[in-house]
mmCIF file of C-alpha atoms in Angstrom:
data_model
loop_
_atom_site.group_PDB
_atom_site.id
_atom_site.type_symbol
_atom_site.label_atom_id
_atom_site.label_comp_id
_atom_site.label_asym_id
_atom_site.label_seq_id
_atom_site.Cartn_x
_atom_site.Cartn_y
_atom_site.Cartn_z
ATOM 1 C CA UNK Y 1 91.773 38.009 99.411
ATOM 2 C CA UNK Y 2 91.927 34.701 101.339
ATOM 3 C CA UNK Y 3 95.411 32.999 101.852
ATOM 4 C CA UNK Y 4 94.097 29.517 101.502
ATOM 5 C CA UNK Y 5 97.465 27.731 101.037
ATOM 6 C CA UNK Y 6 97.348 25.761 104.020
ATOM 7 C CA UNK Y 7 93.956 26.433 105.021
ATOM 8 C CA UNK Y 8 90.683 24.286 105.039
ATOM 9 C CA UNK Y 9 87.114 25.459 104.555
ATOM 10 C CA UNK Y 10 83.471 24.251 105.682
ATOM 11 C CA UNK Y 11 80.724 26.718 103.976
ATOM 12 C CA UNK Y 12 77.930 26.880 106.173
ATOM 13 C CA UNK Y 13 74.600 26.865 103.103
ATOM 14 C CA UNK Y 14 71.136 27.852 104.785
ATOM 15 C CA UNK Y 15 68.447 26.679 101.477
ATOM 16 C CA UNK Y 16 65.992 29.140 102.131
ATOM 17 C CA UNK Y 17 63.087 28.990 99.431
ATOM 18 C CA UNK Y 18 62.451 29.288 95.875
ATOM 19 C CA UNK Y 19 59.994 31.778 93.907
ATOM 20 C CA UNK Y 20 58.079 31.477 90.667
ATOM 21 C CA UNK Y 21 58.591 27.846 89.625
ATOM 22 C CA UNK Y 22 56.463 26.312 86.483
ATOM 23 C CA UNK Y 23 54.859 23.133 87.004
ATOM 24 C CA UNK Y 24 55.149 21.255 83.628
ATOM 25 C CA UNK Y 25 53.074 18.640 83.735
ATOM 26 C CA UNK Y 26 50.788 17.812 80.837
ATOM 27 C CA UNK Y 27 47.142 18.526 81.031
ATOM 28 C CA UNK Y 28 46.391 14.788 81.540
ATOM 29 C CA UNK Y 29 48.441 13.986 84.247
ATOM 30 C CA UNK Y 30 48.552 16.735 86.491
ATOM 31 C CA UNK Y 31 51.163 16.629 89.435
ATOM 32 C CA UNK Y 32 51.134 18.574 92.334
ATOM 33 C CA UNK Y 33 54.744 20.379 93.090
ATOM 34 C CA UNK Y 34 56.816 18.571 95.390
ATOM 35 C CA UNK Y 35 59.929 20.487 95.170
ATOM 36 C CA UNK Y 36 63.286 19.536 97.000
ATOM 37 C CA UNK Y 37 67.430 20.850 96.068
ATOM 38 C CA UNK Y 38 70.314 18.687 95.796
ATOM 39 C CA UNK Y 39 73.762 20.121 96.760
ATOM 40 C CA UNK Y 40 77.296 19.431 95.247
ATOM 41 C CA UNK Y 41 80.817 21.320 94.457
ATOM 42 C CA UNK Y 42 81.858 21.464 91.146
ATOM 43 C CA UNK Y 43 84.203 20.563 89.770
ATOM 44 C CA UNK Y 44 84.338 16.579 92.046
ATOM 45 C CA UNK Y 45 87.344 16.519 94.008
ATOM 46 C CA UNK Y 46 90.147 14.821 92.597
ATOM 47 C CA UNK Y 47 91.538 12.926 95.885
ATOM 48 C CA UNK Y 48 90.236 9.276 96.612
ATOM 49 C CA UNK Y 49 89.827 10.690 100.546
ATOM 50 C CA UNK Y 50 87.840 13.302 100.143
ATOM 51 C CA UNK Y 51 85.511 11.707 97.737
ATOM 52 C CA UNK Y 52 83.540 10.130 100.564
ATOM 53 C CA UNK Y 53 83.499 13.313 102.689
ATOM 54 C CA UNK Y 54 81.955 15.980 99.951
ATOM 55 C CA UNK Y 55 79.206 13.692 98.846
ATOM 56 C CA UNK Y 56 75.919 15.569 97.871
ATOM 57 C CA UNK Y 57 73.625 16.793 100.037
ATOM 58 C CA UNK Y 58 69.889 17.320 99.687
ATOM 59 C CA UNK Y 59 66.883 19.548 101.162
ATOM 60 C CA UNK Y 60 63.610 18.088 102.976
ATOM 61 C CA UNK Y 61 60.561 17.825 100.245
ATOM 62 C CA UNK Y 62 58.064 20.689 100.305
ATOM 63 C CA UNK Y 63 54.628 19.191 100.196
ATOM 64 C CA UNK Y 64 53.166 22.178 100.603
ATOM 65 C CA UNK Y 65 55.067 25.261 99.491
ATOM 66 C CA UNK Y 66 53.755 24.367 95.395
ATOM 67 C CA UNK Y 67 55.681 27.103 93.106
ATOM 68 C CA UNK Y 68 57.063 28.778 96.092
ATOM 69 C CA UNK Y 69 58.372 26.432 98.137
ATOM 70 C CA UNK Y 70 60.203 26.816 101.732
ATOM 71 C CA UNK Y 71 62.788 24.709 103.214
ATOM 72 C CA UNK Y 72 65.358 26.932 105.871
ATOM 73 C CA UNK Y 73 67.709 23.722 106.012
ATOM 74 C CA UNK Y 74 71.330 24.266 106.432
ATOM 75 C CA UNK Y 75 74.236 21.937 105.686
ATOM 76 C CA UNK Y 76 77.844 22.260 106.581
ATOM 77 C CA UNK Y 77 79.897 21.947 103.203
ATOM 78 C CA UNK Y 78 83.619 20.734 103.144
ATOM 79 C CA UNK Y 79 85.592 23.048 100.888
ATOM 80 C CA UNK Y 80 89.371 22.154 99.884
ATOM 81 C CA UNK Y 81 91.897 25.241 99.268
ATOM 82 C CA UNK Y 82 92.009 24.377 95.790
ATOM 83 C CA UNK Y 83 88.411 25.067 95.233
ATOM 84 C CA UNK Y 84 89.240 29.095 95.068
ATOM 85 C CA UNK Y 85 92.134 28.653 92.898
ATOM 86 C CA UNK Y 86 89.913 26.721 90.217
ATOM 87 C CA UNK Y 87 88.294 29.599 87.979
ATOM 88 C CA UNK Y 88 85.260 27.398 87.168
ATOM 89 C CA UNK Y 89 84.543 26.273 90.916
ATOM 90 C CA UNK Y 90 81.323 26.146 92.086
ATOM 91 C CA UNK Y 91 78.335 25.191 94.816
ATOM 92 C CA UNK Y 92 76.382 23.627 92.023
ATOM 93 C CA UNK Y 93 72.495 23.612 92.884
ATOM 94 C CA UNK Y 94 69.757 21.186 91.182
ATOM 95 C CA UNK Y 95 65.429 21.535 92.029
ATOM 96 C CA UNK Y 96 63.910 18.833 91.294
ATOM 97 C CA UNK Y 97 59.617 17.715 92.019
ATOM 98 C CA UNK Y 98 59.314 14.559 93.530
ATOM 99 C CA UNK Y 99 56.932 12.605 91.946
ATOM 100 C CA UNK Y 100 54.625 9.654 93.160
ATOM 101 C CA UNK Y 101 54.928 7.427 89.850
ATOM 102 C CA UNK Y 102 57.488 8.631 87.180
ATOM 103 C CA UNK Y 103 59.790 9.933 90.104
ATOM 104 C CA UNK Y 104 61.805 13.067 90.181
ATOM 105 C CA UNK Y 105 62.026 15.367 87.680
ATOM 106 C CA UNK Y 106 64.564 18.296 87.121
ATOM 107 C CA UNK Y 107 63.030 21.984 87.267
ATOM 108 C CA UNK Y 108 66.608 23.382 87.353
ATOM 109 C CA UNK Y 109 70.021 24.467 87.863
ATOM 110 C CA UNK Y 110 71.608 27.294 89.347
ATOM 111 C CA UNK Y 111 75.388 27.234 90.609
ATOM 112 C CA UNK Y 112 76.892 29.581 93.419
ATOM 113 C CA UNK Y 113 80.491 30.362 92.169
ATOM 114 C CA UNK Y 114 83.821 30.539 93.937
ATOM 115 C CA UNK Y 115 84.131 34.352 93.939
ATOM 116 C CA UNK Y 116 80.600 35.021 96.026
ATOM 117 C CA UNK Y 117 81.349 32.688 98.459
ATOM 118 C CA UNK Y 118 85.062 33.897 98.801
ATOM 119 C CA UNK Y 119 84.849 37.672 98.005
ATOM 120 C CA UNK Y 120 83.098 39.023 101.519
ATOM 121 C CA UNK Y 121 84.500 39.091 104.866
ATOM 122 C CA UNK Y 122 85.790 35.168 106.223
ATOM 123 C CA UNK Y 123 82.602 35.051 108.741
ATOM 124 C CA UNK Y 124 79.820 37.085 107.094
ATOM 125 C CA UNK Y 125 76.477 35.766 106.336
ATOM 126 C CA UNK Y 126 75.819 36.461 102.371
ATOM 127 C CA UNK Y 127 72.364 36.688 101.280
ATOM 128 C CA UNK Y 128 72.190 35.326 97.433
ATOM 129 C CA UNK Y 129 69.555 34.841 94.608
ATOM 130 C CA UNK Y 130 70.013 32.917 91.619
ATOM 131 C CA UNK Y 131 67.808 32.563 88.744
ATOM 132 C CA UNK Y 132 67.272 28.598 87.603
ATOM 133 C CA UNK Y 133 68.567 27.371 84.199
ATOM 134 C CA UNK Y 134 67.429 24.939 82.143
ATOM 135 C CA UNK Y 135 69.601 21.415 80.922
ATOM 136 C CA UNK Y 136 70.634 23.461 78.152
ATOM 137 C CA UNK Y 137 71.662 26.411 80.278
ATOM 138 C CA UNK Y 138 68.542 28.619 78.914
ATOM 139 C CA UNK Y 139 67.005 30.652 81.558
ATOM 140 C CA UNK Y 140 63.835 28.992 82.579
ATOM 141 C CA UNK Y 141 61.515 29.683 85.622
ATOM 142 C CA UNK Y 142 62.233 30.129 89.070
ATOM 143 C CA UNK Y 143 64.746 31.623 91.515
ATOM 144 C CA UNK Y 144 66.187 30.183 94.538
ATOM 145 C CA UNK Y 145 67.415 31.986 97.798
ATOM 146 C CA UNK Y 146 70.101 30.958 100.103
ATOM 147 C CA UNK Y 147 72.638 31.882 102.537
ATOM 148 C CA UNK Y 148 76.092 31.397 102.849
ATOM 149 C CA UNK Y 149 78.956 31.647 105.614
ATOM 150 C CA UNK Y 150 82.614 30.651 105.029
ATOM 151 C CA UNK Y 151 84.231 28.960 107.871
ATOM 152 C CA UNK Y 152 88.441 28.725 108.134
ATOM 153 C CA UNK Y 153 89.852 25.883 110.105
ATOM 154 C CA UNK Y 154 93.049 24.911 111.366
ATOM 155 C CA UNK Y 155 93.162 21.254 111.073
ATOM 156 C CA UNK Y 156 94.314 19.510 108.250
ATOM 157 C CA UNK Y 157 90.577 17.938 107.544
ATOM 158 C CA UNK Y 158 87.858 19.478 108.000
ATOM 159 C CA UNK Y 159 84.625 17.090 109.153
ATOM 160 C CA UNK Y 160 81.199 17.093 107.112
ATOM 161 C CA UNK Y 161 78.353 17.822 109.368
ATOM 162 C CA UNK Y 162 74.460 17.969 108.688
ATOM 163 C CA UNK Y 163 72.248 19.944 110.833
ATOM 164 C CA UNK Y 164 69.365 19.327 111.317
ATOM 165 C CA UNK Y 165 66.643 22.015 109.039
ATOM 166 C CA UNK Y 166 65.971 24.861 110.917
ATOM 167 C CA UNK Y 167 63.752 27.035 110.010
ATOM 168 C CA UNK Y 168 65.543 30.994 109.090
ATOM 169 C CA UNK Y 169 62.620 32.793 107.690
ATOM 170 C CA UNK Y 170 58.769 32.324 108.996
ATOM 171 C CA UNK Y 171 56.596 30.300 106.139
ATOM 172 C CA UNK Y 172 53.836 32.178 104.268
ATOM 173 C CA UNK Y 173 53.765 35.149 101.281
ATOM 174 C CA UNK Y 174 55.830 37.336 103.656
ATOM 175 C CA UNK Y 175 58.318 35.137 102.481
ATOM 176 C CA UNK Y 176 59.319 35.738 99.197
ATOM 177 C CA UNK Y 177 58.067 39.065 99.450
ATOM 178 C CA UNK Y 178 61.367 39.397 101.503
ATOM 179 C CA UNK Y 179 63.084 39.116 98.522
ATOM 180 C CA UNK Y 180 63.591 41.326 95.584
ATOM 181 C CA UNK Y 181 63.681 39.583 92.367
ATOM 182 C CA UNK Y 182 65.055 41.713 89.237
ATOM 183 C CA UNK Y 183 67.918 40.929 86.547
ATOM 184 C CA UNK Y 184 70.988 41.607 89.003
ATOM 185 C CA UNK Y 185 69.874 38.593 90.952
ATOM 186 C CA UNK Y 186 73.351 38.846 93.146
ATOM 187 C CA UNK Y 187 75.059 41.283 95.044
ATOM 188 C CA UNK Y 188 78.309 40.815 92.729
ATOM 189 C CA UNK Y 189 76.075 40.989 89.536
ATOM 190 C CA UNK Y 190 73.934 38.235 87.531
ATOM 191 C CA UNK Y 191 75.139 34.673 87.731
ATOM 192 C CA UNK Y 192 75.586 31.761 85.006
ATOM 193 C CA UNK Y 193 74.680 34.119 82.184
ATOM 194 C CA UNK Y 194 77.053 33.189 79.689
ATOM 195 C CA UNK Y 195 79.954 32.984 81.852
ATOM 196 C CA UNK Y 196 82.410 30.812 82.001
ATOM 197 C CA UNK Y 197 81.528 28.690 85.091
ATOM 198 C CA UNK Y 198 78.151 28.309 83.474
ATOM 199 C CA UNK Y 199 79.754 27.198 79.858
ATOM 200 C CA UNK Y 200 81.861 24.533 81.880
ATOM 201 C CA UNK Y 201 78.350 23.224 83.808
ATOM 202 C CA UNK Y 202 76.670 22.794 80.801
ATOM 203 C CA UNK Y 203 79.263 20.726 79.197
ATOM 204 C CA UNK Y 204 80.060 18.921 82.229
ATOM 205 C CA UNK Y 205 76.482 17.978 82.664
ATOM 206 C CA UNK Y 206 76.476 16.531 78.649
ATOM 207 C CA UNK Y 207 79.544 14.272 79.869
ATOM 208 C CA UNK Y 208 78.334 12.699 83.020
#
């Protein structure tokens, strides 16, 4: 168990790919898949100071990947202690296409709660899957693949840096075949269904 009283936290979040999305576009105006993820905590931290310093982050576009896309770009995440004492915390995920004309549009949501990234080893590289969710919470299609690393520091603040993408797994079908997709979609059991950090997203996302 982490003693994060006076401790400060930067998760390291390699966005590997997705698998299986739906394109939803009508018959008449076809879009190709342009697929990027935006990256926040949940819930918004409540100081004025660190407002500025957990903003959102966000992948590289995939022109090419379509329903599988492939991005490999890490970001370094500022975590406060108070993030693992907060039963609903969360690493809160949105896919979205990028469209030429009506914009983006959401595919969906998945969330990466406080227990998988605090459970293993301070240090360890986690290897998660978690299935997308619809606005309404409703399973929908897709799963996304990423990997996370909790870093401890010292020093009273801990500094937001973005790397630049790097690429963790080689592009092609060997992929997502590197990937098993089944109902137990984690290694601490499935994600969002019906629990209560997935309750709390859904009406958090009705108030905003």
């Amino acid at each position: 168990m982490l003693d994060n009283s006076q401790q400060q936290f930067t998760l390291e979040m390699t966005v590997v790919s997705a698998q299986g999305l739906k394109n939803t576009s009508s018959f008449l105006f076809t879009h190709r898949l342009r697929p990027f993820i935006t990256i926040t905590t949940f819930p918004p931290p409540l100081e004025a100071a660190d407002l500025k310093s957990c903003r959102g982050f966000q992948t590289r576009v995939d022109d090419q990947g379509g329903v599988n896309p492939t991005w490999g770009d890490k970001f370094h995440v500022p975590i406060h202690h108070t993030f693992f004492a907060n039963r609903y915390s969360c690493i809160y995920l949105q896919l979205f296409t990028k469209r030429l004309i009506s914009g983006k549009a959401q595919l969906g949501w998945c969330q990466i709660p406080a227990s998988d990234i605090g459970l293993p080893p301070v240090g360890s590289v986690r290897q998660l899957s978690y299935r997308l969710r619809a606005a309404d919470g409703t399973r929908t299609h897709g799963v996304v693949n990423v990997a996370v690393k909790l870093e401890v520091h010292s020093n009273d603040r801990c500094r937001t840096v973005i790397g630049r993408p790097v690429r963790v797994m080689p592009l092609g079908r060997e992929v997502g075949s590197s990937w098993k997709e089944s109902e137990d979609l984690t290694s601490g059991g499935t994600v969002g269904a019906g629990g209560d950090c997935a309750d709390a997203m859904v009406k958090w996302q009705g108030l905003r």
